[in-house]
C-alpha positions as semicolon CSV with decimal commas, in nm:
position;residue;x (nm);y (nm);z (nm)
1;M;0,925;-2,247;0,853
2;A;1,155;-1,952;0,922
3;D;1,383;-2,057;0,633
4;L;1,084;-2,074;0,397
5;D;0,968;-1,730;0,509
6;A;1,306;-1,577;0,430
7;S;1,390;-1,761;0,108
8;T;1,065;-1,688;-0,076
9;P;1,061;-1,324;-0,197
10;R;0,832;-1,099;0,005
11;V;0,659;-0,767;-0,049
12;F;0,632;-0,550;0,260
13;I;0,350;-0,297;0,241
14;A;0,404;0,006;0,465
15;R;0,125;0,253;0,532
16;H;0,220;0,613;0,606
17;G;0,176;0,737;0,961
18;E;-0,116;0,938;1,093
19;T;-0,209;1,275;0,941
20;E;-0,474;1,519;1,059
21;W;-0,716;1,378;0,802
22;T;-0,633;1,021;0,898
23;K;-0,747;1,107;1,252
24;N;-1,093;1,225;1,147
25;G;-1,151;0,990;0,856
26;R;-1,141;1,237;0,566
27;Y;-1,074;1,096;0,222
28;T;-0,719;1,205;0,139
29;G;-0,580;1,166;-0,210
30;S;-0,370;1,439;-0,371
31;T;-0,381;1,681;-0,076
32;E;-0,030;1,715;0,062
33;L;-0,038;1,658;0,437
34;L;0,255;1,583;0,665
35;L;0,250;1,334;0,950
36;T;0,134;1,444;1,292
37;P;0,382;1,406;1,581
38;D;0,196;1,087;1,676
39;G;0,225;0,972;1,314
40;E;0,601;1,019;1,327
41;K;0,615;0,814;1,647
42;Q;0,409;0,537;1,487
43;V;0,653;0,500;1,200
44;S;0,963;0,537;1,415
45;G;0,830;0,269;1,650
46;T;0,771;0,033;1,360
47;A;1,121;0,103;1,226
48;S;1,288;0,033;1,560
49;H;1,122;-0,308;1,589
50;L;1,108;-0,430;1,229
51;V;1,362;-0,248;1,007
52;G;1,734;-0,311;1,015
53;S;2,006;-0,570;0,972
54;K;1,877;-0,921;1,055
55;K;1,532;-0,781;1,132
56;L;1,211;-0,851;0,941
57;V;1,278;-0,579;0,682
58;D;1,650;-0,610;0,620
59;P;1,783;-0,342;0,381
60;E;2,047;-0,589;0,258
61;R;1,769;-0,816;0,128
62;L;1,582;-0,543;-0,060
63;V;1,599;-0,513;-0,438
64;K;1,354;-0,225;-0,469
65;V;1,156;0,020;-0,259
66;F;0,855;0,181;-0,430
67;V;0,737;0,501;-0,260
68;S;0,425;0,702;-0,337
69;P;0,523;1,058;-0,439
70;R;0,290;1,212;-0,179
71;K;0,483;1,392;0,096
72;R;0,334;1,183;0,377
73;A;0,461;0,866;0,210
74;Q;0,807;1,013;0,146
75;Q;0,826;1,125;0,508
76;T;0,729;0,774;0,619
77;F;0,999;0,619;0,400
78;T;1,260;0,849;0,553
79;L;1,157;0,760;0,908
80;L;1,162;0,389;0,826
81;F;1,505;0,383;0,664
82;E;1,703;0,691;0,773
83;K;1,909;0,493;1,027
84;E;1,988;0,235;0,757
85;G;2,135;0,491;0,517
86;L;1,871;0,434;0,249
87;K;1,760;0,762;0,090
88;L;1,507;0,881;-0,167
89;D;1,789;0,994;-0,396
90;D;1,974;0,663;-0,360
91;A;2,225;0,647;-0,646
92;S;2,176;0,273;-0,695
93;G;1,818;0,318;-0,814
94;K;1,693;0,093;-0,535
95;V;1,440;0,357;-0,424
96;V;1,179;0,473;-0,675
97;L;0,902;0,733;-0,648
98;E;0,616;0,539;-0,806
99;E;0,302;0,722;-0,920
100;D;0,119;0,391;-0,973
101;I;0,099;0,333;-0,594
102;T;-0,026;0,680;-0,503
103;E;-0,359;0,714;-0,322
104;W;-0,694;0,679;-0,498
105;D;-0,785;1,006;-0,673
106;H;-1,100;1,106;-0,482
107;G;-1,201;1,383;-0,723
108;M;-1,477;1,601;-0,578
109;Y;-1,479;1,386;-0,262
110;E;-1,132;1,500;-0,160
111;G;-1,137;1,597;0,207
112;W;-1,492;1,471;0,261
113;L;-1,617;1,227;0,520
114;G;-1,797;0,914;0,407
115;G;-2,127;1,039;0,546
116;E;-2,090;1,367;0,356
117;I;-2,032;1,180;0,030
118;R;-2,339;0,962;0,077
119;S;-2,559;1,258;0,175
120;S;-2,446;1,462;-0,125
121;R;-2,509;1,178;-0,368
122;K;-2,853;1,117;-0,222
123;E;-2,947;1,485;-0,243
124;R;-2,835;1,499;-0,607
125;G;-2,995;1,169;-0,702
126;V;-2,663;1,011;-0,799
127;V;-2,671;0,632;-0,830
128;G;-2,403;0,377;-0,911
129;E;-2,345;0,221;-1,251
130;K;-2,575;-0,068;-1,160
131;G;-2,843;0,157;-1,015
132;E;-2,742;0,121;-0,651
133;E;-2,823;0,421;-0,435
134;E;-2,580;0,338;-0,153
135;W;-2,233;0,451;-0,250
136;S;-1,934;0,217;-0,240
137;I;-1,595;0,346;-0,350
138;W;-1,497;-0,013;-0,438
139;R;-1,781;-0,035;-0,691
140;D;-1,860;0,325;-0,788
141;G;-1,530;0,509;-0,758
142;C;-1,525;0,886;-0,714
143;E;-1,696;1,160;-0,913
144;G;-1,428;1,359;-1,095
145;G;-1,168;1,113;-0,971
146;E;-1,068;0,755;-1,041
147;S;-1,285;0,455;-1,111
148;P;-1,204;0,115;-0,958
149;Q;-1,091;-0,002;-1,302
150;Q;-0,841;0,284;-1,333
151;V;-0,697;0,211;-0,988
152;A;-0,675;-0,162;-1,063
153;E;-0,497;-0,100;-1,393
154;R;-0,218;0,107;-1,241
155;L;-0,173;-0,131;-0,948
156;D;-0,155;-0,423;-1,190
157;R;0,130;-0,244;-1,370
158;L;0,325;-0,217;-1,045
159;I;0,254;-0,577;-0,950
160;A;0,383;-0,688;-1,291
161;K;0,710;-0,497;-1,225
162;I;0,747;-0,664;-0,887
163;R;0,678;-1,012;-1,027
164;E;0,949;-0,962;-1,290
165;L;1,196;-0,861;-1,019
166;Q;1,112;-1,162;-0,803
167;R;1,051;-1,430;-1,069
168;P;1,419;-1,540;-1,096
169;C;1,452;-1,567;-0,717
170;M;1,164;-1,789;-0,610
171;N;1,386;-2,052;-0,450
172;G;1,623;-1,820;-0,269
173;E;1,870;-1,779;-0,555
174;Q;1,926;-1,431;-0,416
175;A;1,744;-1,192;-0,183
176;A;1,459;-1,018;-0,364
177;D;1,239;-0,851;-0,106
178;V;1,043;-0,539;-0,205
179;V;0,891;-0,260;0,005
180;V;0,593;-0,052;-0,103
181;V;0,534;0,267;0,099
182;A;0,193;0,416;0,034
183;H;-0,158;0,481;0,165
184;G;-0,441;0,305;0,344
185;M;-0,677;0,281;0,048
186;S;-0,422;0,218;-0,225
187;L;-0,253;-0,055;-0,021
188;R;-0,582;-0,234;0,048
189;C;-0,646;-0,220;-0,326
190;F;-0,293;-0,346;-0,384
191;V;-0,356;-0,652;-0,164
192;K;-0,675;-0,737;-0,354
193;R;-0,502;-0,711;-0,690
194;W;-0,199;-0,906;-0,562
195;L;-0,438;-1,191;-0,483
196;G;-0,617;-1,151;-0,817
197;Y;-0,943;-1,025;-0,666
198;P;-1,160;-0,747;-0,816
199;L;-1,165;-0,432;-0,607
200;D;-1,537;-0,468;-0,534
201;M;-1,490;-0,811;-0,378
202;P;-1,584;-0,791;-0,009
203;L;-1,261;-0,839;0,183
204;A;-1,226;-0,658;0,515
205;L;-0,864;-0,547;0,552
206;M;-0,709;-0,338;0,829
207;L;-0,368;-0,169;0,815
208;S;-0,297;0,078;1,092
209;P;-0,112;0,404;1,021
210;G;0,261;0,332;1,033
211;A;0,207;-0,045;1,008
212;I;0,374;-0,304;0,785
213;G;0,198;-0,597;0,618
214;I;0,348;-0,888;0,425
215;L;0,270;-1,049;0,090
216;S;0,452;-1,339;-0,072
217;Y;0,392;-1,663;-0,263
218;L;0,282;-2,015;-0,177
219;K;0,527;-2,302;-0,234
220;H;0,791;-2,079;-0,399
221;D;0,549;-2,042;-0,693
222;I;0,515;-1,702;-0,861
223;E;0,173;-1,812;-0,989
224;Q;0,047;-1,848;-0,631
225;P;0,059;-1,501;-0,474
226;A;-0,042;-1,507;-0,109
227;F;-0,105;-1,293;0,198
228;F;0,082;-1,365;0,520
229;V;-0,170;-1,397;0,803
230;G;0,128;-1,434;1,033
231;M;0,494;-1,525;1,005
232;S;0,789;-1,605;1,226
233;L;1,029;-1,321;1,305
234;P;1,409;-1,340;1,298
235;P;1,567;-1,378;1,643
236;L;1,712;-1,063;1,798
C-alpha cells in the first residue's frame, strides 16, 4: 500500500496557522493578518514531522506549490519549507502565488462572527435565493462578496491546472505531487470541488490551523479523484 500511496500523484492541502481572528471565529477574507506565535508553532511543528527529504511531503517529489497571496498563507509556506530551501521567489517557477485559492471574499461580513451575520440578516429581512431565512455561506454566499458559484469557478480553474500537471504521471512515471497553501474555508471548498461535489452539499470537514490534508486518485485514474481518510507514512 505504501508504494501505491507514493506512486499516485497527491495534492497536499496546507491550512495557514492560527491568527487572532482564527482564535475567535471571525470570518477572514482579504484582511491581512499575520500568524500568532502559537500559529507559527503549529506550522513549524507540522513541518518538522511531515516536510523534508523522505518524509510525507518531500520537496524532491513536488512539481508545483500553489500559495494564496494573503500574508498569512505566505508566512505559512515559508515556515513549512524554509529549511528545505524552497522560497516564494523560486527561480524554477515551482512556487506560484495563486489568486484562485485565496480565501472566500466575505464582502460586508468581513471580520464578523457567524452569529452577527445571522442577526444582521434577520433584522434586515434578508433571505436566501430560495427564500430560506437561516443563512448558509455554502448556499447563500456573502453580501458584497463572493457567491458559491464564483468560488467554485475559480477553484475549478486551479483543479484543472493540477490535473494537467498530474495526468501524465498517474502510474509513477515521475513524481508529481502538488502542495496548496491556503485557508480554512477555501480549502474545504477545494476538497468538495476536487470530489466533484457542489459547495452546498453537506459534508462536515475539519482542518486544523497549520494542518496538512491529502487528496489523490483511486486506482491511478485521473477520472477518480479521492480524499485520503488515512495513509501510511514513510519510515523515518
